[in-house]
Every structure is written in structure tokens, then in C-alpha cells.
Short mmCIF file of N, CA and C in Angstrom, two decimals:
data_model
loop_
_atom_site.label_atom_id
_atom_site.label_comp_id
_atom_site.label_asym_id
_atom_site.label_seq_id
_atom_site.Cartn_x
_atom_site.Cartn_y
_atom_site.Cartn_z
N UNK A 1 41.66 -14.72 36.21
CA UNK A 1 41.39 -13.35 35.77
C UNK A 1 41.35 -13.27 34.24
N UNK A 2 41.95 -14.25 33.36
CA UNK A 2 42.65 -14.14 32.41
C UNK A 2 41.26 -14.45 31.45
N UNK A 3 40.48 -15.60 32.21
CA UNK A 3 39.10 -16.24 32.07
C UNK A 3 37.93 -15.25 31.76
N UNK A 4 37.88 -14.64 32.78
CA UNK A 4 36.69 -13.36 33.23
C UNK A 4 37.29 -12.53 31.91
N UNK A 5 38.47 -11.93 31.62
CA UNK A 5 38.06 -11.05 30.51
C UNK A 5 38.06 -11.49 29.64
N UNK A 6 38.44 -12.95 29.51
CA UNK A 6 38.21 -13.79 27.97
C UNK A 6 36.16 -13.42 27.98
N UNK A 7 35.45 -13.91 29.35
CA UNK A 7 34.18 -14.14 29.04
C UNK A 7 33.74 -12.70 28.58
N UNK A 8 33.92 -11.38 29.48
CA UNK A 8 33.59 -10.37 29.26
C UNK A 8 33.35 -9.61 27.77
N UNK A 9 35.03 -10.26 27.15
CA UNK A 9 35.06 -9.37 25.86
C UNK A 9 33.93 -10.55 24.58
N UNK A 10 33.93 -12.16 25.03
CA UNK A 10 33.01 -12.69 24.26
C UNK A 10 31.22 -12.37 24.39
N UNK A 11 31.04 -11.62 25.98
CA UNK A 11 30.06 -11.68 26.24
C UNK A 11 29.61 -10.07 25.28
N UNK A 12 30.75 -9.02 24.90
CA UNK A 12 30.78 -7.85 24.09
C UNK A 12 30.22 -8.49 22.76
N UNK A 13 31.12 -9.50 22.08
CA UNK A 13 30.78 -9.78 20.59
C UNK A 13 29.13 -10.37 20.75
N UNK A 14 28.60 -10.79 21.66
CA UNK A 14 27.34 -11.33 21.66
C UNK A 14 26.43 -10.15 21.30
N UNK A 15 26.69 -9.14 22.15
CA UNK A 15 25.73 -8.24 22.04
C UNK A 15 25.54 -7.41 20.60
N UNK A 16 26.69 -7.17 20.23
CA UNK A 16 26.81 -6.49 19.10
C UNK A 16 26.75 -7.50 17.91
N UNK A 17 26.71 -9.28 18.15
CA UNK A 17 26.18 -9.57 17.03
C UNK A 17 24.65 -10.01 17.18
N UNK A 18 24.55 -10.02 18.14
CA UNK A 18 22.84 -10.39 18.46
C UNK A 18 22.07 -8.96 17.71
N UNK A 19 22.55 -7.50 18.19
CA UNK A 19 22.11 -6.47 18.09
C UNK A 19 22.59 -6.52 16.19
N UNK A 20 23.47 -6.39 15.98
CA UNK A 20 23.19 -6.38 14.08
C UNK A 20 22.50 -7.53 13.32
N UNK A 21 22.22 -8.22 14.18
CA UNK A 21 21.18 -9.32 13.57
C UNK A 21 19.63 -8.84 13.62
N UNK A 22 19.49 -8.18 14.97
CA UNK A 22 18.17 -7.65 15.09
C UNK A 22 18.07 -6.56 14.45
N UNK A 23 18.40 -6.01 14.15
CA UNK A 23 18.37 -4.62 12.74
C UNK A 23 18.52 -4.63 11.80
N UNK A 24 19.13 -5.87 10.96
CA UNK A 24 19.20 -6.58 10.04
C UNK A 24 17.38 -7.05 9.63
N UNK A 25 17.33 -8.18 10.73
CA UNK A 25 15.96 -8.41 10.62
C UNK A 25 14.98 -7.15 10.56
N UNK A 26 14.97 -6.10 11.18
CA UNK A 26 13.38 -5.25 11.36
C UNK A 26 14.19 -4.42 9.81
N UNK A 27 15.30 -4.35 9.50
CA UNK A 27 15.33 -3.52 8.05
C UNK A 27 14.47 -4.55 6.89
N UNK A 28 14.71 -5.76 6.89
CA UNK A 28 14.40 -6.86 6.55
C UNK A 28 12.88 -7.09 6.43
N UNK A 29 12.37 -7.08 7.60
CA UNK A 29 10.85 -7.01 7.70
C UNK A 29 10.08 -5.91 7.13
N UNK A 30 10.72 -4.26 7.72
CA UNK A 30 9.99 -3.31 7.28
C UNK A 30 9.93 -3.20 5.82
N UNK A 31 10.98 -3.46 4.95
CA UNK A 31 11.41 -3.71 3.63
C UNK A 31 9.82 -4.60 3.44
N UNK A 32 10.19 -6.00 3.50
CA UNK A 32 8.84 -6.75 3.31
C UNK A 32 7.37 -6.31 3.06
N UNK A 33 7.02 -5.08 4.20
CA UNK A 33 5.88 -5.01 4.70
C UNK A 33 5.58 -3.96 3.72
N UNK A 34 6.75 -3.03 3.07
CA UNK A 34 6.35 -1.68 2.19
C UNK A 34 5.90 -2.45 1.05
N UNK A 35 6.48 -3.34 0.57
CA UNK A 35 6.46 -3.85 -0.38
C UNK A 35 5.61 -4.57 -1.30
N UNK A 36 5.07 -5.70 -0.12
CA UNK A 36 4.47 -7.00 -0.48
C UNK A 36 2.94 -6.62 0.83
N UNK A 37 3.48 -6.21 1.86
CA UNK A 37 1.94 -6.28 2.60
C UNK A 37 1.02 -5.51 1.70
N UNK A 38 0.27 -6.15 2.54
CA UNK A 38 -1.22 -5.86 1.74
C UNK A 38 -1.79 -4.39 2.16
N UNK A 39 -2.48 -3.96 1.53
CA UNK A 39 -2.47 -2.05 1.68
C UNK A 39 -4.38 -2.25 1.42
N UNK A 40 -4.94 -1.31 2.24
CA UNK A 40 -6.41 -1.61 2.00
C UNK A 40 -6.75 0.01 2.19
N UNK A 41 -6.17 1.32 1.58
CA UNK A 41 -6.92 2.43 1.76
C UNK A 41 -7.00 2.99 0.16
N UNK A 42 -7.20 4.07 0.29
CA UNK A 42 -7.75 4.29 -0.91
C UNK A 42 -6.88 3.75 -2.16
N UNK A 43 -7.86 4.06 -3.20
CA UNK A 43 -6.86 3.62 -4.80
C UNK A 43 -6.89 5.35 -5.47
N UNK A 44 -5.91 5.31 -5.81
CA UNK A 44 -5.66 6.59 -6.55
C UNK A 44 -5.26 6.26 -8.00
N UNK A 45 -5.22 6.94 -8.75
CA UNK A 45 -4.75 6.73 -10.14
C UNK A 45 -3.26 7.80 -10.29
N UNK A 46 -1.97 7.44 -10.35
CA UNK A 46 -1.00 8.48 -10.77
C UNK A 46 0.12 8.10 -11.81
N UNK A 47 0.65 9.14 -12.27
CA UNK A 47 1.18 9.28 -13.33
C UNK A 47 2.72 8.45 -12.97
N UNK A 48 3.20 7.82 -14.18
CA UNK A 48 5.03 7.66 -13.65
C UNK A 48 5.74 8.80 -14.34
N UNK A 49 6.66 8.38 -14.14
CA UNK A 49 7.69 9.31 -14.75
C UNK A 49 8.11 9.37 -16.64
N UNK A 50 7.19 8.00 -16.86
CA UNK A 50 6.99 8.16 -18.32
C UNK A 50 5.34 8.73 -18.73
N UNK A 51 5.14 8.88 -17.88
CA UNK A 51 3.95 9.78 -18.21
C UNK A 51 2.51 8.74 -18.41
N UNK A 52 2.65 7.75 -18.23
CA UNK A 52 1.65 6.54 -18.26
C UNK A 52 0.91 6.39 -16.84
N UNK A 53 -0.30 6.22 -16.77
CA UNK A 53 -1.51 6.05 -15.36
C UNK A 53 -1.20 4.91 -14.87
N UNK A 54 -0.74 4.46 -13.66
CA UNK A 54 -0.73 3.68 -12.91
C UNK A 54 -1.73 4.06 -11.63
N UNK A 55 -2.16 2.53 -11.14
CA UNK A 55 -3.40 2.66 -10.41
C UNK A 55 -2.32 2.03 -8.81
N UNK A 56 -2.18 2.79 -8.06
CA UNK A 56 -1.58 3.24 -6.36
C UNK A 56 -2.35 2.47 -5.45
N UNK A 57 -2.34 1.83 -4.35
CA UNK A 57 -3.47 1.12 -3.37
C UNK A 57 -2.42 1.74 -1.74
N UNK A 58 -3.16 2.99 -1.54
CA UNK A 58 -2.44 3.81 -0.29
C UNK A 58 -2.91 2.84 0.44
N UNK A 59 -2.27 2.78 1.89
CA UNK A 59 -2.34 2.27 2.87
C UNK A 59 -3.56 2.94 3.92
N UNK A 60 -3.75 2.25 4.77
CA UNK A 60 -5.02 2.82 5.69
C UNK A 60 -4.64 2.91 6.80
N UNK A 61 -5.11 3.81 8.06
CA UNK A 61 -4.66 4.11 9.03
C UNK A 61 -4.01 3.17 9.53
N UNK A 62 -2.68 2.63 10.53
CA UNK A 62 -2.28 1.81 11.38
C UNK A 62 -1.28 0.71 10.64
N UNK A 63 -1.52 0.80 9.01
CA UNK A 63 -1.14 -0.20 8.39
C UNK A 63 0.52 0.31 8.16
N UNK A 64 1.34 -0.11 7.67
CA UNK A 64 3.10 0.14 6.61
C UNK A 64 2.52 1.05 5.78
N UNK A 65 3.54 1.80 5.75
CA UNK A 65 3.03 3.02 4.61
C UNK A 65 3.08 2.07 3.36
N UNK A 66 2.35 2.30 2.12
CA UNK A 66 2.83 2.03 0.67
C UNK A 66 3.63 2.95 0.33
N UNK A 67 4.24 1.90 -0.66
CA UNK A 67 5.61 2.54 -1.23
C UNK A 67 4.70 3.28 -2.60
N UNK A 68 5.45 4.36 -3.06
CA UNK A 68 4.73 5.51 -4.18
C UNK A 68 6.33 5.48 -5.27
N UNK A 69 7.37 6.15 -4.33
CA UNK A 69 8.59 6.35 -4.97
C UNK A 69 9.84 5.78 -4.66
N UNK A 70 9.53 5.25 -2.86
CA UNK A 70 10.49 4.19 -2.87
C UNK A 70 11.42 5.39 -1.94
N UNK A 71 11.59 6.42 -2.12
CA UNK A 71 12.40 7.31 -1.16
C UNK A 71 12.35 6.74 0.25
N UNK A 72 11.27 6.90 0.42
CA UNK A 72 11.24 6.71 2.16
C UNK A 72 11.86 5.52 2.42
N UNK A 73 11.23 4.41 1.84
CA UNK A 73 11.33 2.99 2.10
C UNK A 73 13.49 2.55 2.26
N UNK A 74 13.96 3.73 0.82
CA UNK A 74 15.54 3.62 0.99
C UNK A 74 15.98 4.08 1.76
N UNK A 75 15.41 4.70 2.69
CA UNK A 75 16.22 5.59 3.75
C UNK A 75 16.36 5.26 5.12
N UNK A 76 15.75 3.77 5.21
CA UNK A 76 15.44 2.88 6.47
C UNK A 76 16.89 2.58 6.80
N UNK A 77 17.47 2.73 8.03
CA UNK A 77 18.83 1.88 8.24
C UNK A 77 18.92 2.07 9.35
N UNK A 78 20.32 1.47 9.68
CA UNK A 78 20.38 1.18 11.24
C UNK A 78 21.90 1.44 11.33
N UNK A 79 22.25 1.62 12.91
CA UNK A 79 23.97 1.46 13.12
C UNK A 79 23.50 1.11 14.49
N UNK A 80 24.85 0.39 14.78
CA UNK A 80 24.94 -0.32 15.88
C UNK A 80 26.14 0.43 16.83
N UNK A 81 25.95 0.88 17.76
CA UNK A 81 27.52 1.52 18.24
C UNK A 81 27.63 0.45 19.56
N UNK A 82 28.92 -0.52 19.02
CA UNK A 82 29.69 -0.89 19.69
C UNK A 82 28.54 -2.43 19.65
N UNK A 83 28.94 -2.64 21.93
CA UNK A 83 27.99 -3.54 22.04
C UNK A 83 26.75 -3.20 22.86
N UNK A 84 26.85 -1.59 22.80
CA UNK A 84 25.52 -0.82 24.01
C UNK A 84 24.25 -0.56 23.51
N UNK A 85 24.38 -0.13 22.61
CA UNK A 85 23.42 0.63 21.85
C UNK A 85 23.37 -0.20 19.89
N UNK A 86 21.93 0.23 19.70
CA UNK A 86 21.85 0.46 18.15
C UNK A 86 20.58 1.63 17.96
N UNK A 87 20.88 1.96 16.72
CA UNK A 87 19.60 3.20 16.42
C UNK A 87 18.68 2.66 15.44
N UNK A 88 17.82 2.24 15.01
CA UNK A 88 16.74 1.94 13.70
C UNK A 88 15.70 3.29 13.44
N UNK A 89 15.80 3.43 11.93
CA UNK A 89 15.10 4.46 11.65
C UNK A 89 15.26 5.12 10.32
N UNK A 90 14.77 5.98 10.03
CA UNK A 90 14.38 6.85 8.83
C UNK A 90 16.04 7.14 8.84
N UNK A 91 17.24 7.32 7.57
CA UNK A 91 18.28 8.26 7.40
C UNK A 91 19.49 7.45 8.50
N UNK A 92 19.19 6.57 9.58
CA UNK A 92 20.02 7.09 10.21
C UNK A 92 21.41 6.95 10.31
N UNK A 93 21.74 6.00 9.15
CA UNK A 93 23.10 5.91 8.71
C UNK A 93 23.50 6.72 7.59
N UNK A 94 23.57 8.47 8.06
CA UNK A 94 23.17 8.71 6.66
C UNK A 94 24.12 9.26 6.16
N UNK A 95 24.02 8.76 4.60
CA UNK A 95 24.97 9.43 3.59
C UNK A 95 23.77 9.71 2.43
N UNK A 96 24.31 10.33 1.38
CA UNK A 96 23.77 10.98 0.47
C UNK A 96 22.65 10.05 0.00
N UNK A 97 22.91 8.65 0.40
CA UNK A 97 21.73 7.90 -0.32
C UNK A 97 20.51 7.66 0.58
N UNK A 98 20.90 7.34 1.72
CA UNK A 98 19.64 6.93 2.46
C UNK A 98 19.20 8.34 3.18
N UNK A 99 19.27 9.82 3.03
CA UNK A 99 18.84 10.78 3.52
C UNK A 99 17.44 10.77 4.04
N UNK A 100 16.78 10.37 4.65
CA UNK A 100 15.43 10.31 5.20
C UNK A 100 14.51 12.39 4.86
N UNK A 101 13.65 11.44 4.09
CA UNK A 101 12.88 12.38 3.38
C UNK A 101 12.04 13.38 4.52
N UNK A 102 11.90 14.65 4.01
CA UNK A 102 10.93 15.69 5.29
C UNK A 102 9.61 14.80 5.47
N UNK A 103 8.95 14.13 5.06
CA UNK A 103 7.28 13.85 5.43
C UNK A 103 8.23 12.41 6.33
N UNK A 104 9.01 12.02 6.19
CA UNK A 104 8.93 10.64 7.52
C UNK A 104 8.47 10.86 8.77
N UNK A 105 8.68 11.73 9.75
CA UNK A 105 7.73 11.65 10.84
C UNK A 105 6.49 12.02 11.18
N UNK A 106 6.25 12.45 9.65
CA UNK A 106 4.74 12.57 9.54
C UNK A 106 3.89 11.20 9.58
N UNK A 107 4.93 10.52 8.46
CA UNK A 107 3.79 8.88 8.30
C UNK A 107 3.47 8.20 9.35
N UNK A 108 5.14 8.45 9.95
CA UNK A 108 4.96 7.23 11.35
C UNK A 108 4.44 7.78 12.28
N UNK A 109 3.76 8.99 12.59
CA UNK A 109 3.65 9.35 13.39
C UNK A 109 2.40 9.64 13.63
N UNK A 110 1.92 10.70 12.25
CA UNK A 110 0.46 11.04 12.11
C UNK A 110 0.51 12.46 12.34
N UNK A 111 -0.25 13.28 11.64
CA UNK A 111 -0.78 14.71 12.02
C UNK A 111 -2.09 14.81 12.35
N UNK A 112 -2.32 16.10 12.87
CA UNK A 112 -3.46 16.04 13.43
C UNK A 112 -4.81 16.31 12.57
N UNK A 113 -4.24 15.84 10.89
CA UNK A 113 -5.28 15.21 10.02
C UNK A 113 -5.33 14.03 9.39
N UNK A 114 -4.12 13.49 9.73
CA UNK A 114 -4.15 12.12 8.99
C UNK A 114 -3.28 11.14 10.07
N UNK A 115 -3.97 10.24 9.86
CA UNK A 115 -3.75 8.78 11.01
C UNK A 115 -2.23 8.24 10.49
N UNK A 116 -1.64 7.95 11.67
CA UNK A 116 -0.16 7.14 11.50
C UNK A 116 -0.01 6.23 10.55
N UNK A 117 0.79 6.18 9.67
CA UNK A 117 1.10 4.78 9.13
C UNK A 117 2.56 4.28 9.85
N UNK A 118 2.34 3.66 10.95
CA UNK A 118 3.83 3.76 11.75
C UNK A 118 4.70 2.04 11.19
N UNK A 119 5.21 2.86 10.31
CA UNK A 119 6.17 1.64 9.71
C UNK A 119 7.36 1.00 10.56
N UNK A 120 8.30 1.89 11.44
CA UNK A 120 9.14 1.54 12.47
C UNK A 120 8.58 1.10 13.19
N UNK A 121 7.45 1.06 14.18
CA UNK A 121 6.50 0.33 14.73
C UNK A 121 6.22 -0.80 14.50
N UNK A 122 5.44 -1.00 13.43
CA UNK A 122 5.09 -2.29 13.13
C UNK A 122 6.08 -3.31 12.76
N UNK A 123 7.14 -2.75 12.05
CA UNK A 123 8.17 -3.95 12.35
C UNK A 123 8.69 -4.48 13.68
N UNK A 124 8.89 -3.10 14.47
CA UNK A 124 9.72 -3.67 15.78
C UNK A 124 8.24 -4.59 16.44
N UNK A 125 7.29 -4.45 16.71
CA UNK A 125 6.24 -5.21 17.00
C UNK A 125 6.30 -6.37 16.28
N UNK A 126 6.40 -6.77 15.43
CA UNK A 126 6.51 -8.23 14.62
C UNK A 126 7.92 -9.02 14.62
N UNK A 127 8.97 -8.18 15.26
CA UNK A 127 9.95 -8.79 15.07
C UNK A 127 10.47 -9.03 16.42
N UNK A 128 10.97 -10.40 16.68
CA UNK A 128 11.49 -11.12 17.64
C UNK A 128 12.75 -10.80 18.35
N UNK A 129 13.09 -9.81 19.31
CA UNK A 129 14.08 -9.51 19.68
C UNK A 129 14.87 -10.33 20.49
N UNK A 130 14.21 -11.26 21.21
CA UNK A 130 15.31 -12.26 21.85
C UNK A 130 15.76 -13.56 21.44
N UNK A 131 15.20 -13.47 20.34
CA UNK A 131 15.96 -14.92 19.28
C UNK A 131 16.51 -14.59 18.82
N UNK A 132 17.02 -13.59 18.22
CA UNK A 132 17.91 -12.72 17.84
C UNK A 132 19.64 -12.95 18.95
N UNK A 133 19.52 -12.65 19.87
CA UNK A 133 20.58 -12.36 20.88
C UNK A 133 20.19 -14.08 21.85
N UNK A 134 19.39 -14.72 21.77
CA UNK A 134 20.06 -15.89 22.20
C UNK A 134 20.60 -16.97 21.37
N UNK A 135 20.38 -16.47 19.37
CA UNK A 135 20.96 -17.30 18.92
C UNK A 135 22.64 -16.75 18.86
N UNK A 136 22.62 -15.54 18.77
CA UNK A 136 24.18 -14.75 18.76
C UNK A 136 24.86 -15.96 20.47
N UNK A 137 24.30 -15.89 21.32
CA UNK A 137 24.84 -16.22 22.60
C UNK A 137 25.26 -17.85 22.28
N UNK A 138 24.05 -18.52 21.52
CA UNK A 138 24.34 -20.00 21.16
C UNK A 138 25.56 -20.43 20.64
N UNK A 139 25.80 -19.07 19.27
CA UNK A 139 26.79 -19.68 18.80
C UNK A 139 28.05 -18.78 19.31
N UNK A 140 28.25 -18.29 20.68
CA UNK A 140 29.29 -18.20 20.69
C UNK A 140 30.18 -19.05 21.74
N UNK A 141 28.76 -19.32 22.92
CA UNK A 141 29.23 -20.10 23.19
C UNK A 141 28.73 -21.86 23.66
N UNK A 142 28.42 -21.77 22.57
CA UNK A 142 28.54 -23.55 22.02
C UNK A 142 29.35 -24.34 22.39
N UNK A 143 29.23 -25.77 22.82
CA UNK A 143 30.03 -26.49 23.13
C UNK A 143 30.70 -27.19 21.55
#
């Protein structure tokens, strides 16, 4: 008996470290994709905050939003409750810093004038959820 809840409570730490590994990774990826992917919609010309023209390369329908100010992109997070559940998304660990901005479920989502840029999407689509939780399982229980 003593066995079974030894396995039970190791088979708990699996999940919950498999699961903060996989939210780790898609914060990880989506981060990547604002950043460094490649953006093919329009070019705009806008101002910074020192008042100098910088030239913008928006993103095009379907693609990671581009980053402009970086708000949105900080407000990506995740929590894990326990070993059942985790949440990924805009704010959702939120404290004063990562507050998820009013236009986020606009981008990812789309209105009925402008096409999705679904950034939570495209990460969880690119990112590998069961290598994630069978390497957590490997190393816990490893010979």
C-alpha cells in the first residue's frame, strides 16, 4: 500500500513538472515568434518615444502578432494549479506587470474587420506537448 502511494504522489510530481515545462516552452516559443519571426504585412512608418521615425513590418493575417510596444508580448504567462490543470495566455498570472492589454482578444482572435493574428495558437501548434511530460516521466522514474 505504502508502494501505490509512493507511485501515486510521484506519478502527481510528473504531471505538474511535465505541465511547467510545457508552458515554459509555448511562453518560450511565443516570446521567439513576436520577436524574431518573420512578419510579411504591411510596413508602416512610426514615431518612438524620442520622437525619431522608425520603419514597423506588421504582421499579416494568420501570422504572431509583431511586437510595436512590447505590452502584449509581456503579458503572456502561465500558472499551473497543482498536477490537473495549467492556464496559458494573455495576463494570466496577473499582477500589475503582466496585466493583459484590452485589444488581446482582438489579435488572437480577429474582428469582423481584421484577420486573427492568433499568437496563443500558433505556439501551442508548434509546440510539442508530449515530450514535454514523457521527459518529466523519464526522469522521475529512471532507473
Amino acid at each position: 500500500l505504502v508502494d501505490l502511494i509512493g507511485r501515486a504522489e510521484s506519478m502527481q510530481q510528473v504531471f505538474r513538472r511535465g505541465f511547467m515545462e510545457y508552458m515554459r516552452a509555448l511562453r518560450k516559443r511565443a516570446n521567439h515568434e513576436v520577436l524574431h519571426g518573420k512578419k510579411t504585412g504591411r510596413v508602416y512608418t512610426v514615431r518612438t518615444a524620442s520622437g525619431r521615425r522608425k520603419r514597423h513590418v506588421s504582421s499579416a493575417p494568420g501570422q504572431t502578432h509583431a511586437n510595436l510596444t512590447g505590452r502584449l508580448r509581456r503579458s503572456l504567462s502561465f500558472k499551473v494549479h497543482g498536477h490537473e490543470r495549467a492556464e496559458f495566455g494573455y495576463g494570466v498570472a496577473t499582477d500589475q506587470s503582466n496585466v493583459a492589454p484590452h485589444y488581446a482578444p482582438y489579435l488572437e482572435f480577429g474582428t469582423r474587420r481584421m484577420a486573427a493574428r492568433p499568437t496563443l495558437q500558433n505556439a501551442i501548434a508548434r509546440e510539442d506537448v508530449d515530450g514535454h511530460f514523457m521527459r518529466a516521466f523519464d526522469r522521475e522514474f529512471a532507473p
